Short mmCIF file of C-alpha atoms in Angstrom, two decimals:
data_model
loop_
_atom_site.label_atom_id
_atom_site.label_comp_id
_atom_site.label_asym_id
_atom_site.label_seq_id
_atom_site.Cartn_x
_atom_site.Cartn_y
_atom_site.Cartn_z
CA UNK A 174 0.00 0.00 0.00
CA UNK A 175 1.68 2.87 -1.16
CA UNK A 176 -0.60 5.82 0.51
CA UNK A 177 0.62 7.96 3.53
CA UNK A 178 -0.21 6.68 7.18
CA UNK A 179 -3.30 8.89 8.50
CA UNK A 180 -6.40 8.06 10.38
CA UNK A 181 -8.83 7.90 7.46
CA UNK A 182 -6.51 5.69 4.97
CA UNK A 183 -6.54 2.85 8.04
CA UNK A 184 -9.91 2.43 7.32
CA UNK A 185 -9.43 0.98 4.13
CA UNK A 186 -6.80 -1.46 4.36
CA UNK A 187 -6.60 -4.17 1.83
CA UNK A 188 -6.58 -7.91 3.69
CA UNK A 189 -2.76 -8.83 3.85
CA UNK A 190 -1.46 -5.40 2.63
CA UNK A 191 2.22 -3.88 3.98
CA UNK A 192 2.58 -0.19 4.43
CA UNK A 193 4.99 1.77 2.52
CA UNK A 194 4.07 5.18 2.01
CA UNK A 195 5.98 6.32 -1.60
CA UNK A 196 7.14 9.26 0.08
CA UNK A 197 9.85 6.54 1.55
CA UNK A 198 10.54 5.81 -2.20
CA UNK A 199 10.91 9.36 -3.16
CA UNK A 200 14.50 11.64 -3.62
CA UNK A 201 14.89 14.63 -1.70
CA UNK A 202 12.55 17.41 -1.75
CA UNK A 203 14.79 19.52 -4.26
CA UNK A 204 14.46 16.52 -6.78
CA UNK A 205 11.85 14.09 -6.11
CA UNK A 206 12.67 12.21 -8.48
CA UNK A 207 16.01 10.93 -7.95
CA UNK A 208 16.88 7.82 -8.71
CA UNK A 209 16.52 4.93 -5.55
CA UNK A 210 21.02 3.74 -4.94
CA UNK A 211 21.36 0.18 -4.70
CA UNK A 212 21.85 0.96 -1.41
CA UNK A 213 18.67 2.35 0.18
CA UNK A 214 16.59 -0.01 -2.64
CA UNK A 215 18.01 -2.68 -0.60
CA UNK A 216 17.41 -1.61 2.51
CA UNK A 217 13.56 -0.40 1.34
CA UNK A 218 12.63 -3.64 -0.33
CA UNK A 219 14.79 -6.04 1.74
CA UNK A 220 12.73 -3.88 5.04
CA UNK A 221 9.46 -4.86 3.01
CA UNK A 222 10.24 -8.64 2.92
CA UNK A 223 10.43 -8.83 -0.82
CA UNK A 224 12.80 -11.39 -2.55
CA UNK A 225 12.99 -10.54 -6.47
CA UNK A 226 10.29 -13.74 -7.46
CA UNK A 227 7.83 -12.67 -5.15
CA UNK A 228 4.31 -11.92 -7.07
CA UNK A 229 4.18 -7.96 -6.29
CA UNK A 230 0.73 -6.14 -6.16
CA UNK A 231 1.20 -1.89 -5.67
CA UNK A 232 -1.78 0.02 -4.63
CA UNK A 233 -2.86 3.80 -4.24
CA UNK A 234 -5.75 5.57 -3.42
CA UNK A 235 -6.91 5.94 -6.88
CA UNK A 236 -8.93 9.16 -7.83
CA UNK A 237 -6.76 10.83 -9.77
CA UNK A 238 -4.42 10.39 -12.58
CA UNK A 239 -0.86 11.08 -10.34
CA UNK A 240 -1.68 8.17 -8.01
CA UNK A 241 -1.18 5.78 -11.25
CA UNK A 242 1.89 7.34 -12.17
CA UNK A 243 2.94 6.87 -8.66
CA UNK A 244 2.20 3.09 -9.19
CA UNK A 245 4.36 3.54 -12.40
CA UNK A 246 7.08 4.85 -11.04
CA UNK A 247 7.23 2.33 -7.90
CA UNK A 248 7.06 -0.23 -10.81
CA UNK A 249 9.88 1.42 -12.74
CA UNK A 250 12.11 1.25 -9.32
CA UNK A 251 11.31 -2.18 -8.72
CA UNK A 252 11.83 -3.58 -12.61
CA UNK A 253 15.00 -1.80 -12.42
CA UNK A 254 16.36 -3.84 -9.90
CA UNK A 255 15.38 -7.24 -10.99
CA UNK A 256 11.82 -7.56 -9.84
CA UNK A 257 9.74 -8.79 -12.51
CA UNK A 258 6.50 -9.85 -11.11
CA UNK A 259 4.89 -6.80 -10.74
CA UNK A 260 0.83 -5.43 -10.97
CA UNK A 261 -1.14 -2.36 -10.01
CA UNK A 262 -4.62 -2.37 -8.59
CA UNK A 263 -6.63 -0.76 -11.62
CA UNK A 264 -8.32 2.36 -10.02
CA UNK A 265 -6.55 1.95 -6.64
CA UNK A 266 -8.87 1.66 -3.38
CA UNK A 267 -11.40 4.29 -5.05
CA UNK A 268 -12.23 1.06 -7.54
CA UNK A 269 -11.92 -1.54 -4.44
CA UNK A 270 -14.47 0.44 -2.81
CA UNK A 271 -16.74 0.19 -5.11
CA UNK A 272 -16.86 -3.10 -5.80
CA UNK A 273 -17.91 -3.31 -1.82
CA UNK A 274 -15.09 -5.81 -0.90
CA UNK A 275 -13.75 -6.52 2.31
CA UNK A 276 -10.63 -4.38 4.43
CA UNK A 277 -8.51 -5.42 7.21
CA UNK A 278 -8.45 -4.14 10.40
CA UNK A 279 -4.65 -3.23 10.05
CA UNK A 280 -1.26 -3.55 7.96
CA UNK A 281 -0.17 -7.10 8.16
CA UNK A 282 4.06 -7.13 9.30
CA UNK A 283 6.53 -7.52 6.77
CA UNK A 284 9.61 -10.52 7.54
CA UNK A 285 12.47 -8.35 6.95
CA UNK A 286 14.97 -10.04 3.90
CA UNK A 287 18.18 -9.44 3.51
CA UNK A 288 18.97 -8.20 -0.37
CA UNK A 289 22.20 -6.97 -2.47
CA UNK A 290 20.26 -5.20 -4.73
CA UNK A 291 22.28 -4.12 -8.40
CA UNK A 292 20.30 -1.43 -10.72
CA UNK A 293 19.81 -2.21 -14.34
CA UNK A 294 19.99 0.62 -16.87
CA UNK A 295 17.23 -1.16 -19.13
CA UNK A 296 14.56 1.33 -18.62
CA UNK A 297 16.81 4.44 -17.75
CA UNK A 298 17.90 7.08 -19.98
CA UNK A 299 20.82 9.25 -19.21
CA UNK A 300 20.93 12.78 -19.43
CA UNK A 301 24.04 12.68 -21.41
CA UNK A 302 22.16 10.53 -23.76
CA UNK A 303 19.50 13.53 -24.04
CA UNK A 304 21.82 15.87 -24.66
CA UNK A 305 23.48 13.90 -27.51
CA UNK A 306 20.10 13.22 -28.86
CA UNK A 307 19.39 17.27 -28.80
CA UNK A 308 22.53 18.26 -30.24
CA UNK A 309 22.21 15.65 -33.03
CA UNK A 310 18.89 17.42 -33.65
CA UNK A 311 17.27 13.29 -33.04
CA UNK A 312 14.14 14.38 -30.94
CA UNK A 313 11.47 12.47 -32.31
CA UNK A 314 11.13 10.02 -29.80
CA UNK A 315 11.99 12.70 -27.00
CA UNK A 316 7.94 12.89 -25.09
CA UNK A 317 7.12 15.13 -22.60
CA UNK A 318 4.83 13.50 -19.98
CA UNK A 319 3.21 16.96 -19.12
CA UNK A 320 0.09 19.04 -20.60
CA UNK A 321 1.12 21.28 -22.67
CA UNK A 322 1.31 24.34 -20.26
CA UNK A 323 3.84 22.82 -18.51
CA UNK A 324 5.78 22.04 -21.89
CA UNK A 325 5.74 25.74 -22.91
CA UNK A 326 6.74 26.58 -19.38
CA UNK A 327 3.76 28.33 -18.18
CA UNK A 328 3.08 25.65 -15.08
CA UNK A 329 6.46 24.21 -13.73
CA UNK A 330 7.17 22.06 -10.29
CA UNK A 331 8.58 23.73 -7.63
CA UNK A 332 11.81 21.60 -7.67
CA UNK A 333 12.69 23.33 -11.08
CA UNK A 334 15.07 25.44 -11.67
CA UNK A 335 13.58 26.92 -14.78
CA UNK A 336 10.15 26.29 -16.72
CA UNK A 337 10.18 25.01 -20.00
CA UNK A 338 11.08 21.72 -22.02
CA UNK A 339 13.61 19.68 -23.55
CA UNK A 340 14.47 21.36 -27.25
CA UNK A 341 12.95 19.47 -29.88
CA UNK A 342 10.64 16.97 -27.50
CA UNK A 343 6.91 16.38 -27.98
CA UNK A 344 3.65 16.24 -25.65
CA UNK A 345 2.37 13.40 -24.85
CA UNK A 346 0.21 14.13 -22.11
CA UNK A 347 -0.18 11.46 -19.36
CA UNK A 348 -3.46 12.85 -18.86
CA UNK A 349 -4.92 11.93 -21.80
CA UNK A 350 -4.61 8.23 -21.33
CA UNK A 351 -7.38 8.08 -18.49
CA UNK A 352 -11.68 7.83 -18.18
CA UNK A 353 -11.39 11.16 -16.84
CA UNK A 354 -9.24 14.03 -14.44
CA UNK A 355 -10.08 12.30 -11.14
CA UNK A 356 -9.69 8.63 -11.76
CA UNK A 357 -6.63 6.24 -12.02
CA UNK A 358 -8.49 4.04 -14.46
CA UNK A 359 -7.05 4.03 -17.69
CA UNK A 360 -9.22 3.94 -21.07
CA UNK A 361 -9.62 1.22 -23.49
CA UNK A 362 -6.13 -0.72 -24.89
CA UNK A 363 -7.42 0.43 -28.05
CA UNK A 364 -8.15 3.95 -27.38
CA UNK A 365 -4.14 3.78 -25.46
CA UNK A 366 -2.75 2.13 -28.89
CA UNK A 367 -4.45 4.93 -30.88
CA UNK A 368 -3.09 7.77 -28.90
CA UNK A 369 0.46 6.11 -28.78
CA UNK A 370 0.18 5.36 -32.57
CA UNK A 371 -1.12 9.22 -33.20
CA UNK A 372 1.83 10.33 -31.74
CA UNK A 373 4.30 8.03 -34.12
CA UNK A 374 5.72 6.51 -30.38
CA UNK A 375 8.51 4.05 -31.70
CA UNK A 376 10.56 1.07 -29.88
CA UNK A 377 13.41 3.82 -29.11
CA UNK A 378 11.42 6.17 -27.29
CA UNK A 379 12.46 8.67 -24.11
CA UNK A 380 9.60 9.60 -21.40
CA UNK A 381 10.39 12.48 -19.00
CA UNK A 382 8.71 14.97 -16.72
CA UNK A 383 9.82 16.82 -13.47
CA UNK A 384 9.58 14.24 -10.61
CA UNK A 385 9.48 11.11 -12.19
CA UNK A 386 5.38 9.94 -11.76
CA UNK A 387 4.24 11.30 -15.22
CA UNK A 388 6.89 9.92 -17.29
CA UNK A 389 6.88 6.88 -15.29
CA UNK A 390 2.90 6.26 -16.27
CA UNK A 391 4.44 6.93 -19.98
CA UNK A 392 6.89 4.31 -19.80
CA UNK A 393 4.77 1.86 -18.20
CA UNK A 394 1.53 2.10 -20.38
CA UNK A 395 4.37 2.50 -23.48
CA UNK A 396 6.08 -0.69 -22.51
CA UNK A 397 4.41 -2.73 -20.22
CA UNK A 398 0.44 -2.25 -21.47
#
């Protein structure tokens, strides 16, 4: 369960769930989205009880498009150091409590494992690699997770240093794979495979935003749906 502790979320505990609020899988405040060291993804999953076969099952509140991408990007971090087993609740608890199924009275405890945890590059661009595309003028494939006003620098998050884009990239909203603004449930395959094929996205492609749960909803609907 990746939601924050607080009084109301306790209420709606899935039967057998762990705690892990994704604020504990987050980078510091002046760049969210920094990348987990093998280090403290170690010491995070190996605290969880995970062991890189284990059938993994990520849930968020749902109700909004950002709580997927935070399932996206806790996929992303996991992938990317050898877990391969991974699934997220479609619409989060929102769609759990609709369907009027049972909660737990509390968090179940995790059996701490102890994990030497390497990261793979598989899914990771550098930003080397961006610049070389840029200055080669080979932006094609270079999307931009955010709506457009944050492209053309009129929204921007506070970790930035400047608004704006990468030179040469293209939108492709996040947004505009969901039912609608405040749900996590994503439309149609087909509708998803008409978007992506609208937008000429290719095998070779580069998803980015400013803190990592945008692009990371990119990258997992690009490659994994």
């Amino acid at each position: 369960d990746l939601r924050e502790l607080s009084p109301e979320n306790e209420l709606s505990i899935l039967p057998g769930a762990i705690s892990s609020p994704f604020s504990g899988w987050r980078g510091p405040e002046q760049n969210p989205g920094t990348i987990l060291s093998p280090t403290r993804a170690s010491k995070l999953f190996g605290y969880l009880g995970l062991a890189p076969d284990d059938r993994i099952i990520l849930v968020t509140a749902g109700g909004n498009n950002s709580t997927f991408g935070a399932a996206a990007r806790a996929t992303w971090d996991l992938m990317s150091f050898g877990f391969n087993n991974i699934v997220i609740l479609h619409g989060g608890i929102a769609e759990y409590q609709i369907k009027e199924l049972p909660f737990a009275d509390r968090y179940r405890s995790s059996s701490e494992t102890s994990l030497s945890l390497e990261f793979s590059d598989q899914y990771y661009a550098s930003s080397s690699e961006i610049l070389a595309r840029v200055e080669d003028q080979n932006t094609d494939q270079l999307f931009d997770a955010r709506p457009v006003t944050w492209h053309n620098g009129q929204l921007w998050h506070p970790a930035s240093k400047i608004p704006g884009t990468i030179e040469g990239s293209t939108v492709l909203d996040f947004s505009n794979f969901f039912e609608s603004e405040d749900s996590s449930r994503l439309k149609p395959s087909s509708d998803i495979s008409r978007l992506l094929d609208t937008a000429n996205v290719g095998v070779d492609n580069i998803s980015f935003c400013e803190a990592g749960w945008w692009s990371a909803g990119n990258w997992f609907l690009i490659s994994q749906v």
